[in-house]
Amino acid sequence: MTTRNATLAEEFASDTVPATAILLPILAMLSVLLDIPPLIWHIRNHNMAACFLVFWFMLVNTINTLNAFIWPTDASLLRWDGAIFCDIEVKLIVATYIGATGALICIFYALYHALDTDRTVLSHTKAQKTRKLAWELLACLGAPILCMIVHALAQDNRYELVTVMGCYPTTDSSWVTGLGLWLLPVAFSIAAAVFGALVMHRTMTYRKNISAILNSNSSSTLKTKRRFARLLIMSLVLIFVLLPVQAYVLIWNVQGGPYLTVYRWNRSKWHDIVVIPTGGEVQFDRWLQAVFGFGIFALFGAGRDAREMYRMALLRIAKRNPQPSLTIAHPPPPPSPIINSTQTTTPYPPHKNVLPHIPPPPPPLNFPSSSLLLRRALFSTTPPTRVARMTIVGRLADSPELVPTATGQDVIRYALGTSTGPRDNRTTSWWRVACFAQEGGLRELVLGLGKGSLVYVEGDCSMNKFNDKEGKPTSALSIVQRKLKSLNASLCALRGMRLICLGIGNIEVMEKRNSEGEGGSE
C-alpha cells in the first residue's frame, strides 16, 4: 500500500473502539431497515422520484454502516487498504451529492403541477408519461452518473481512508472540480428550493380547495391531502437542510485553496491512498444522513397507507401458512363384540370410504337496497340526502385505490371515463366514483381491476362546489357507487361468480384488464 500518511497512522494508531464507531453504524443500519417499507410503498405507487430519494439515503447509510464496521479504530486503517472496495464506494458517495437534490427537484415539480388547476388531467397520454420518465431518469440517475465521471477525471489521489468514516473521495483544485462537483450540486439545490417556494405559494393560494384539486389529479401518490402534505413536508425539510450544507461545503473548499485552476492530465498521484487517523471523530453530515432516514420512515412508514400495506402483507403471509383448522369431534365407534375361544363372529363388512357430512354454507348477507342507508349506518353521523341516481358505462382511468377515512372505514375510489359521439368527433367525460367496501377478498377483487377495465356503475350522486384558480365558483359531481358491474366474470379472481356482494351493491365483471393495460379475452 502506498500512503503519504503511513508514518502518522503508525504513531497515533490505537485499538480502542470509540463510541462513534458503535453508535453511527447502529443508527445507520436501523435507518436502512426502516426505510425499506417507504421504498416499497413508493414503488407500488409508481413514484420514481421519491423512490430514488429514499434509495440514495439508504445507500449512503449502508456505506456508513459498512465503513464503521471495517475501520472502527485508527489501527484498523493499516490492516486493509480497501482496494477496489473503496474505489467503488467513493464513486457512489460522489453520486449521492447530487442524487438526492435531483430527486427533490422532480418531487417539487410534480407537486407544483398537481396544484395547477389549468392543466388538471385524470390520465396522462403515453407521450407525456415517456417525457416524465425521461426527465426523472435524467435528474435522479443521469446527473449522479455525470458526477461520477467528473470525479474520475478530477480526483487528486485514489481516495482517503479515515477512521470510522472509511473511504472518502478526494479532488484536485481545477475548474473541473469546481464546476462539476461543487457548483452543480448547489445549483440543483437552488432549483429545488425555488420549486419548493412555488409549491408553498400555490398551497397557500388553494388551501381551502386543495382536497378537491388533488382528487382530480392523475397521480395516485397525490390524490389525498395527507399524502401531499407528507411528501411536501419531507421535501421542504430536506432541501432547507441540504442547501446550507452544500453551500457550506462549497465555501469551505474554496477557502482551502485556489479553485478553477488549469486542469492537468498528469495523474501521477492517482494510485496514492491517504490514511487519516482521527481518533473516532465523525463529520456532522453522517449523523444528518441517519436522521433523514428516520424522518422518511416517520412520514411514510407510520401512516395509514403504510399500516394498510403491513396488514395486507401479514394477510398474504397468513394465507401462505394457514393454521390447522379445528377438528370436528365424531362419535366414538361402537364397542367391538366379545370374542372367545368357543365363539366365532361374522367379520365386519369391508370399510367404505364415506366423506364426512359438510354443512351447507351460510346464506349471503342481505344489505339494504340503497347505498345511502348503509353509508348512514357505517360512515355518517347525520341522515344523508339523496340528490340523484345515475348509471355510467365506461373504462377505468386508473386502478382503484384504497383511501382511509376519519372514521376508520376504508373507501375505494376510482375514476371512470365515458365516450360519446361519432368516432371522428368523440367527446370524453370523466367521473370520480367512491365505493364504501367491506373487508375481505371481495374488496381485493375490486382493487385488482386494472386500468382500462370496462365497467357499469350505478350510484348516488351529489354536487360539490369550490372556487377555481381565478376565484370563480366551480361545481364537481361526486358519485357514491351502488352497483359496479363488469362483463367477463371468467376473468375475475373468483371464477364462476357472476354477481358478487360488496356491501352496498353488486359487482359483475364486463371486461377486465390487467395492471399492464392489456385487454382480457371475452
Coordinates of C-alpha atoms in Angstrom, one line a residue:
M1 CA 0.0 0.0 0.0
T2 CA 1.4 3.4 -1.0
T3 CA 0.5 6.0 1.6
R4 CA 1.5 9.6 2.3
N5 CA 0.5 9.5 6.0
A6 CA 1.5 5.9 6.9
T7 CA 4.0 7.2 9.5
L8 CA 1.4 9.4 11.1
A9 CA -1.0 6.5 11.3
E10 CA 1.5 4.2 13.0
E11 CA 2.4 6.9 15.5
F12 CA -1.2 7.5 16.6
A13 CA -2.6 4.0 16.0
S14 CA -5.0 2.8 18.7
D15 CA -7.2 -0.3 19.0
T16 CA -9.6 1.5 21.4
V17 CA -13.0 1.5 19.7
P18 CA -14.6 5.0 20.1
A19 CA -18.3 5.5 20.9
T20 CA -18.9 6.9 17.4
A21 CA -17.8 3.5 15.8
I22 CA -20.6 1.9 17.7
L23 CA -23.4 4.5 17.6
L24 CA -23.1 5.5 14.0
P25 CA -23.4 2.0 12.4
I26 CA -26.3 1.2 14.7
L27 CA -28.3 4.3 13.7
A28 CA -27.4 4.0 10.1
M29 CA -28.4 0.3 9.9
L30 CA -31.7 1.0 11.7
S31 CA -32.3 3.8 9.2
V32 CA -31.8 1.5 6.3
L33 CA -34.1 -1.2 7.7
L34 CA -36.9 1.3 8.5
D35 CA -36.7 2.9 5.0
I36 CA -37.5 -0.4 3.3
P37 CA -41.3 -0.1 3.7
P38 CA -41.4 3.5 2.4
L39 CA -39.4 2.4 -0.6
I40 CA -41.8 -0.4 -1.3
W41 CA -44.8 1.9 -0.9
H42 CA -43.4 4.4 -3.4
I43 CA -42.5 1.6 -5.9
R44 CA -46.1 0.4 -5.7
N45 CA -47.4 3.9 -6.4
H46 CA -45.0 4.4 -9.3
N47 CA -43.4 7.5 -7.7
M48 CA -40.0 7.2 -9.2
A49 CA -38.6 10.5 -7.8
A50 CA -39.5 9.5 -4.2
C51 CA -38.1 6.0 -4.8
F52 CA -34.7 7.5 -5.9
L53 CA -34.7 9.9 -2.9
V54 CA -35.2 7.0 -0.4
F55 CA -32.7 4.9 -2.4
W56 CA -29.9 7.4 -2.2
F57 CA -30.3 7.8 1.6
M58 CA -30.4 4.1 2.1
L59 CA -27.3 3.7 0.0
V60 CA -25.3 6.3 1.9
N61 CA -26.4 4.9 5.3
T62 CA -25.4 1.4 4.1
I63 CA -21.9 2.8 3.3
N64 CA -21.7 4.4 6.7
T65 CA -22.6 1.1 8.4
L66 CA -20.0 -1.0 6.4
N67 CA -17.2 1.5 6.8
A68 CA -17.7 1.8 10.6
F69 CA -17.6 -2.0 11.0
I70 CA -14.5 -2.3 8.8
W71 CA -12.4 0.6 10.1
P72 CA -13.6 1.3 13.7
T73 CA -10.2 2.3 15.1
D74 CA -7.0 4.1 13.9
A75 CA -5.1 0.8 14.0
S76 CA -7.6 -0.8 11.6
L77 CA -6.6 1.6 8.9
L78 CA -3.3 -0.3 8.4
R79 CA -4.8 -3.7 8.2
W80 CA -6.6 -3.3 4.9
D81 CA -6.3 -0.5 2.4
G82 CA -9.8 -1.1 0.9
A83 CA -8.6 -1.6 -2.7
I84 CA -11.4 -1.9 -5.2
F85 CA -14.0 -1.8 -2.4
C86 CA -13.2 1.9 -1.8
D87 CA -12.7 2.6 -5.5
I88 CA -16.4 1.7 -6.0
E89 CA -17.6 3.4 -2.7
V90 CA -16.1 6.8 -3.4
K91 CA -17.9 7.0 -6.8
L92 CA -21.2 6.1 -5.1
I93 CA -20.5 8.7 -2.4
V94 CA -19.9 11.4 -5.1
A95 CA -23.2 10.3 -6.8
T96 CA -25.2 10.9 -3.6
Y97 CA -24.0 14.6 -3.6
I98 CA -26.5 15.4 -6.3
G99 CA -28.7 12.3 -6.4
A100 CA -30.9 13.4 -3.5
T101 CA -31.3 17.0 -4.8
G102 CA -32.1 15.8 -8.3
A103 CA -34.9 13.7 -6.8
L104 CA -36.2 16.7 -4.8
I105 CA -36.4 18.7 -8.0
C106 CA -38.6 16.1 -9.6
I107 CA -40.8 15.8 -6.4
F108 CA -41.3 19.6 -6.2
Y109 CA -42.0 19.7 -9.9
A110 CA -44.8 17.0 -9.5
L111 CA -46.2 18.8 -6.5
Y112 CA -46.2 22.1 -8.4
H113 CA -48.2 20.7 -11.3
A114 CA -50.5 18.8 -9.0
L115 CA -51.9 22.2 -7.9
D116 CA -52.1 23.5 -11.4
T117 CA -55.9 23.9 -12.0
D118 CA -55.4 24.9 -15.6
R119 CA -53.8 21.5 -16.5
T120 CA -55.7 19.0 -14.5
V121 CA -55.9 15.6 -16.2
L122 CA -57.2 12.2 -15.0
S123 CA -54.9 10.2 -17.2
H124 CA -51.7 11.1 -19.0
T125 CA -51.0 10.1 -22.6
K126 CA -48.2 7.7 -23.4
A127 CA -46.0 10.5 -24.7
Q128 CA -46.5 12.5 -21.5
K129 CA -45.6 9.5 -19.4
T130 CA -42.5 8.9 -21.5
R131 CA -41.3 12.5 -21.2
K132 CA -41.9 12.5 -17.4
L133 CA -39.9 9.2 -17.1
A134 CA -37.0 10.6 -19.2
W135 CA -36.9 13.8 -17.1
E136 CA -36.9 11.9 -13.8
L137 CA -34.2 9.4 -15.0
L138 CA -32.1 12.3 -16.2
A139 CA -32.3 14.3 -12.9
C140 CA -32.2 11.3 -10.5
L141 CA -29.8 9.0 -12.2
G142 CA -28.1 10.8 -15.1
A143 CA -26.8 13.7 -13.0
P144 CA -25.2 11.3 -10.4
I145 CA -23.5 9.3 -13.2
L146 CA -22.2 12.6 -14.6
C147 CA -20.7 13.5 -11.2
M148 CA -19.0 10.0 -11.0
I149 CA -17.4 10.6 -14.4
V150 CA -16.2 14.1 -13.4
H151 CA -14.7 12.7 -10.2
A152 CA -12.8 10.1 -12.2
L153 CA -11.2 13.0 -14.1
A154 CA -10.7 15.3 -11.1
Q155 CA -9.6 13.1 -8.2
D156 CA -6.3 14.1 -6.7
N157 CA -5.5 10.8 -5.1
R158 CA -7.0 7.4 -5.3
Y159 CA -9.0 8.0 -2.1
E160 CA -8.6 8.8 1.6
L161 CA -9.1 6.2 4.4
V162 CA -10.5 7.8 7.5
T163 CA -11.2 6.3 10.9
V164 CA -14.9 5.2 11.3
M165 CA -15.9 7.1 8.1
G166 CA -13.9 4.8 5.9
C167 CA -13.5 5.6 2.2
Y168 CA -13.6 9.3 1.3
P169 CA -13.3 10.8 -2.1
T170 CA -10.5 13.3 -2.9
T171 CA -10.4 16.0 -5.6
D172 CA -8.0 18.5 -7.1
S173 CA -8.4 22.3 -7.3
S174 CA -9.1 22.5 -11.1
W175 CA -12.1 24.1 -12.8
V176 CA -13.4 20.6 -13.5
T177 CA -13.9 20.0 -9.8
G178 CA -15.3 23.5 -9.1
L179 CA -18.0 23.2 -11.8
G180 CA -18.8 19.5 -11.8
L181 CA -18.6 18.6 -8.1
W182 CA -19.3 21.7 -6.1
L183 CA -21.2 24.2 -8.1
L184 CA -23.6 21.7 -9.8
P185 CA -25.0 20.2 -6.5
V186 CA -25.5 23.7 -5.2
A187 CA -27.3 24.7 -8.4
F188 CA -29.6 21.7 -8.1
S189 CA -30.4 22.6 -4.5
I190 CA -31.2 26.2 -5.5
A191 CA -33.5 24.9 -8.3
A192 CA -35.3 22.6 -5.8
A193 CA -35.7 25.4 -3.3
V194 CA -37.2 27.6 -6.0
F195 CA -39.7 24.9 -6.9
G196 CA -40.4 24.4 -3.2
A197 CA -41.2 28.1 -2.8
L198 CA -43.6 27.9 -5.7
V199 CA -45.3 24.9 -4.3
M200 CA -45.8 26.6 -0.9
H201 CA -47.2 29.7 -2.7
R202 CA -49.8 27.5 -4.6
T203 CA -50.6 25.6 -1.4
M204 CA -51.4 28.8 0.5
T205 CA -53.4 30.1 -2.5
Y206 CA -55.6 27.0 -2.8
R207 CA -55.5 25.9 0.9
K208 CA -59.3 25.9 1.1
N209 CA -59.9 23.8 -2.1
I210 CA -56.7 21.7 -2.0
S211 CA -58.6 18.4 -1.4
A212 CA -60.8 18.9 -4.4
I213 CA -57.9 19.8 -6.6
L214 CA -55.9 16.8 -5.6
N215 CA -58.8 14.5 -6.1
S216 CA -58.8 15.4 -9.8
N217 CA -55.0 14.7 -10.1
S218 CA -53.8 11.7 -12.2
S219 CA -51.1 10.7 -9.8
S220 CA -52.2 8.1 -7.2
T221 CA -49.5 9.3 -4.8
L222 CA -51.0 12.8 -4.6
K223 CA -54.7 12.1 -4.6
T224 CA -55.2 12.6 -0.9
K225 CA -54.3 15.6 1.2
R226 CA -52.3 13.5 3.7
R227 CA -50.0 12.1 1.0
F228 CA -49.5 15.5 -0.5
A229 CA -48.7 17.0 2.9
R230 CA -46.2 14.3 3.9
L231 CA -44.3 14.5 0.6
L232 CA -44.2 18.3 0.8
I233 CA -43.0 18.3 4.4
M234 CA -40.3 15.8 3.8
S235 CA -39.0 17.6 0.7
L236 CA -39.0 21.0 2.4
V237 CA -37.1 19.8 5.4
L238 CA -34.5 18.0 3.2
I239 CA -33.9 20.9 0.8
F240 CA -33.7 23.5 3.6
V241 CA -31.0 21.3 5.3
L242 CA -29.2 20.2 2.2
L243 CA -28.9 23.6 0.6
P244 CA -27.0 25.2 3.5
V245 CA -24.8 22.1 3.9
Q246 CA -23.8 22.1 0.3
A247 CA -23.2 25.8 0.3
Y248 CA -21.0 25.5 3.4
V249 CA -19.0 22.7 1.7
L250 CA -18.5 24.9 -1.4
I251 CA -17.3 27.9 0.7
W252 CA -15.0 25.7 2.8
N253 CA -13.4 24.1 -0.2
V254 CA -12.9 27.5 -2.0
Q255 CA -11.3 28.9 1.1
G256 CA -9.0 25.9 1.3
G257 CA -7.1 26.7 -1.8
P258 CA -7.2 28.3 -5.3
Y259 CA -10.0 26.8 -7.4
L260 CA -10.8 26.9 -11.1
T261 CA -7.1 26.4 -11.9
V262 CA -5.9 24.8 -15.2
Y263 CA -6.8 21.2 -15.5
R264 CA -3.7 18.9 -15.8
W265 CA -3.8 15.4 -17.3
N266 CA -0.8 14.4 -15.3
R267 CA -2.3 11.9 -12.7
S268 CA 0.9 10.7 -11.1
K269 CA -0.8 10.5 -7.7
W270 CA -3.9 8.5 -8.8
H271 CA -2.5 5.4 -7.1
D272 CA -1.9 7.1 -3.7
I273 CA -4.1 6.1 -0.7
V274 CA -4.1 8.7 2.1
V275 CA -4.6 7.3 5.6
I276 CA -6.0 9.8 8.1
P277 CA -6.4 8.6 11.7
T278 CA -9.0 10.8 13.5
G279 CA -9.5 9.0 16.8
G280 CA -13.1 8.4 16.1
E281 CA -14.3 11.9 15.1
V282 CA -17.1 11.9 12.6
Q283 CA -18.3 14.7 10.3
F284 CA -21.8 16.0 11.1
D285 CA -23.3 15.1 7.8
R286 CA -23.0 11.4 8.7
W287 CA -25.4 11.9 11.5
L288 CA -27.7 14.0 9.4
Q289 CA -28.0 11.2 6.9
A290 CA -29.2 8.8 9.6
V291 CA -31.6 11.4 10.9
F292 CA -33.0 11.9 7.4
G293 CA -33.6 8.1 7.1
F294 CA -35.6 8.1 10.4
G295 CA -37.6 11.1 9.1
I296 CA -38.5 9.3 5.9
F297 CA -39.9 6.4 7.9
A298 CA -41.8 8.7 10.3
L299 CA -43.6 10.4 7.3
F300 CA -44.1 7.4 5.0
G301 CA -43.6 4.3 7.1
A302 CA -46.0 5.0 10.0
G303 CA -49.1 6.4 8.3
R304 CA -52.4 4.8 7.4
D305 CA -51.2 3.8 3.9
A306 CA -48.2 2.1 5.4
R307 CA -50.3 0.3 8.1
E308 CA -52.6 -0.9 5.4
M309 CA -49.6 -2.2 3.5
Y310 CA -48.4 -4.0 6.6
R311 CA -51.8 -5.5 7.2
M312 CA -52.1 -6.8 3.6
A313 CA -48.5 -8.3 3.9
L314 CA -49.5 -10.1 7.1
L315 CA -52.6 -11.4 5.4
R316 CA -50.7 -12.8 2.5
I317 CA -48.2 -14.5 4.9
A318 CA -51.2 -16.0 6.8
K319 CA -52.7 -17.3 3.6
R320 CA -49.4 -19.0 2.6
N321 CA -49.0 -20.6 6.1
P322 CA -52.6 -21.4 7.2
Q323 CA -53.2 -22.6 10.7
P324 CA -54.7 -26.1 11.1
S325 CA -58.4 -26.0 11.3
L326 CA -60.3 -27.2 14.3
T327 CA -61.0 -31.0 14.2
I328 CA -64.7 -31.9 14.3
A329 CA -65.5 -34.3 17.1
H330 CA -67.0 -37.6 15.8
P331 CA -69.0 -40.0 18.0
P332 CA -66.9 -42.9 19.3
P333 CA -67.1 -46.2 17.3
P334 CA -69.4 -48.9 18.6
P335 CA -67.8 -51.4 21.0
S336 CA -66.3 -54.4 19.4
P337 CA -68.1 -57.8 20.0
I338 CA -66.6 -60.1 22.6
I339 CA -64.6 -62.9 21.0
N340 CA -63.7 -66.0 23.0
S341 CA -62.2 -69.4 22.1
T342 CA -65.6 -71.1 21.8
Q343 CA -67.5 -68.4 19.9
T344 CA -66.8 -67.0 16.5
T345 CA -68.4 -63.9 15.0
T346 CA -69.1 -62.9 11.5
P347 CA -66.4 -60.4 10.3
Y348 CA -67.5 -56.8 9.7
P349 CA -68.1 -55.9 6.0
P350 CA -65.2 -54.0 4.3
H351 CA -64.9 -50.4 5.3
K352 CA -66.2 -47.9 2.6
N353 CA -64.6 -44.5 2.2
V354 CA -67.5 -42.2 3.1
L355 CA -67.0 -38.5 3.1
P356 CA -67.9 -36.7 6.3
H357 CA -71.0 -34.6 6.3
I358 CA -70.2 -31.0 5.4
P359 CA -72.8 -28.4 6.5
P360 CA -74.1 -26.1 3.7
P361 CA -72.5 -22.6 3.7
P362 CA -74.4 -19.8 5.4
P363 CA -76.7 -17.7 3.2
P364 CA -75.3 -14.4 2.0
L365 CA -76.0 -11.3 3.9
N366 CA -78.8 -9.1 2.8
F367 CA -77.8 -5.5 2.6
P368 CA -80.2 -2.5 2.1
S369 CA -81.1 -1.8 -1.4
S370 CA -80.0 1.8 -1.0
S371 CA -76.3 2.6 -0.5
L372 CA -77.3 5.7 1.4
L373 CA -78.8 3.7 4.2
L374 CA -75.6 1.7 4.6
R375 CA -73.5 4.9 4.4
R376 CA -75.6 6.3 7.2
A377 CA -75.1 3.2 9.3
L378 CA -71.3 2.9 8.8
F379 CA -69.8 6.3 8.0
S380 CA -72.2 9.1 8.8
T381 CA -73.5 10.8 11.9
T382 CA -76.3 12.7 10.2
P383 CA -79.0 11.5 7.8
P384 CA -77.8 11.7 4.2
T385 CA -79.8 13.3 1.4
R386 CA -80.0 11.6 -2.0
V387 CA -79.5 14.1 -4.8
A388 CA -79.9 11.8 -7.9
R389 CA -79.3 8.3 -9.1
M390 CA -77.3 7.8 -12.3
T391 CA -75.7 4.9 -14.3
I392 CA -72.5 5.1 -16.3
V393 CA -70.8 2.6 -18.6
G394 CA -67.1 3.4 -19.2
R395 CA -63.5 2.4 -18.6
L396 CA -61.4 2.8 -15.5
A397 CA -58.9 5.7 -15.9
D398 CA -56.6 4.0 -13.4
S399 CA -56.6 1.1 -11.0
P400 CA -58.9 1.6 -8.0
E401 CA -57.1 2.9 -4.8
L402 CA -57.9 2.3 -1.2
V403 CA -58.3 5.5 0.8
P404 CA -58.7 5.6 4.6
T405 CA -61.3 7.8 6.3
A406 CA -61.5 9.6 9.6
T407 CA -64.0 7.1 10.9
G408 CA -61.6 4.2 10.4
Q409 CA -63.5 2.7 7.5
D410 CA -61.9 2.4 4.0
V411 CA -63.2 3.8 0.8
I412 CA -62.3 2.5 -2.7
R413 CA -62.0 5.4 -5.1
Y414 CA -61.5 5.4 -8.9
A415 CA -62.0 7.5 -12.0
L416 CA -64.3 6.4 -14.9
G417 CA -64.1 7.7 -18.5
T418 CA -67.0 7.6 -20.9
S419 CA -67.0 8.4 -24.7
T420 CA -70.0 9.8 -26.6
G421 CA -70.5 11.0 -30.2
P422 CA -69.3 9.7 -33.6
R423 CA -65.8 8.1 -34.0
D424 CA -64.3 11.2 -35.7
N425 CA -65.7 13.7 -33.2
R426 CA -65.8 11.7 -29.9
T427 CA -66.1 13.5 -26.6
T428 CA -64.7 12.0 -23.4
S429 CA -66.1 12.7 -19.9
W430 CA -64.5 11.8 -16.6
W431 CA -66.3 10.7 -13.4
R432 CA -64.9 10.4 -9.9
V433 CA -66.5 7.5 -8.0
A434 CA -66.3 6.4 -4.4
C435 CA -67.2 2.9 -3.1
F436 CA -67.6 2.1 0.6
A437 CA -66.3 -1.5 0.7
Q438 CA -66.2 -4.1 3.4
E439 CA -63.2 -6.1 4.5
G440 CA -62.4 -9.4 2.7
G441 CA -61.4 -11.0 -0.6
L442 CA -64.2 -9.3 -2.5
R443 CA -62.7 -5.9 -1.8
E444 CA -59.4 -7.2 -3.1
L445 CA -61.1 -8.2 -6.3
V446 CA -62.3 -4.7 -6.9
L447 CA -58.8 -3.3 -6.1
G448 CA -57.5 -5.8 -8.7
L449 CA -59.4 -4.3 -11.6
G450 CA -56.8 -2.7 -13.9
K451 CA -56.7 0.5 -15.9
G452 CA -59.0 0.2 -18.9
S453 CA -61.5 -2.3 -17.4
L454 CA -65.0 -1.7 -18.9
V455 CA -67.5 -1.4 -16.1
Y456 CA -71.1 -0.5 -15.4
V457 CA -71.6 1.8 -12.4
E458 CA -74.9 2.7 -10.7
G459 CA -74.6 5.2 -7.9
D460 CA -76.0 8.2 -5.9
C461 CA -74.5 11.5 -7.0
S462 CA -74.2 14.9 -5.3
M463 CA -72.6 18.2 -6.3
N464 CA -69.5 19.7 -4.6
K465 CA -68.8 23.4 -5.0
F466 CA -65.4 25.1 -4.8
N467 CA -63.5 28.1 -6.2
D468 CA -61.0 27.6 -9.0
K469 CA -57.7 29.3 -9.5
E470 CA -59.3 32.6 -10.6
G471 CA -61.8 32.6 -7.8
K472 CA -64.8 31.6 -9.9
P473 CA -67.3 29.1 -8.3
T474 CA -67.0 25.7 -9.8
S475 CA -69.0 22.5 -9.2
A476 CA -67.9 18.9 -9.4
L477 CA -70.0 15.8 -9.5
S478 CA -69.4 13.2 -6.8
I479 CA -70.8 9.7 -7.2
V480 CA -71.1 7.1 -4.4
Q481 CA -71.2 3.7 -6.0
R482 CA -74.3 1.5 -5.5
K483 CA -73.5 -1.1 -8.2
L484 CA -70.4 -1.9 -10.2
K485 CA -70.6 -4.5 -13.0
S486 CA -68.1 -5.9 -15.4
L487 CA -69.0 -8.3 -18.3
N488 CA -66.5 -11.1 -18.3
A489 CA -66.8 -13.0 -15.0
S490 CA -64.3 -15.7 -16.1
L491 CA -61.5 -13.1 -15.8
C492 CA -62.2 -12.5 -12.1
A493 CA -60.2 -14.0 -9.4
L494 CA -63.4 -15.7 -8.1
R495 CA -64.3 -17.9 -11.0
G496 CA -67.9 -18.9 -11.5
M497 CA -69.3 -16.0 -9.5
R498 CA -71.1 -13.5 -11.8
L499 CA -72.7 -11.4 -9.1
I500 CA -70.5 -10.5 -6.1
C501 CA -71.9 -8.9 -3.0
L502 CA -69.7 -5.9 -1.9
G503 CA -71.8 -4.5 1.0
I504 CA -73.5 -1.6 -0.8
G505 CA -74.1 -3.1 -4.2
N506 CA -73.1 -5.7 -6.7
I507 CA -70.1 -6.2 -8.9
E508 CA -70.2 -8.0 -12.2
V509 CA -67.2 -8.1 -14.5
M510 CA -67.7 -6.8 -18.1
E511 CA -64.2 -6.7 -19.4
K512 CA -61.2 -6.8 -17.1
R513 CA -57.7 -5.6 -17.9
N514 CA -54.5 -6.4 -16.0
S515 CA -52.3 -3.8 -14.5
E516 CA -50.1 -3.6 -17.6
G517 CA -53.1 -2.4 -19.6
E518 CA -53.7 -5.5 -21.7
G519 CA -57.2 -6.4 -22.5
G520 CA -58.8 -9.5 -21.3
S521 CA -60.3 -12.1 -23.6
E522 CA -64.1 -12.2 -23.9

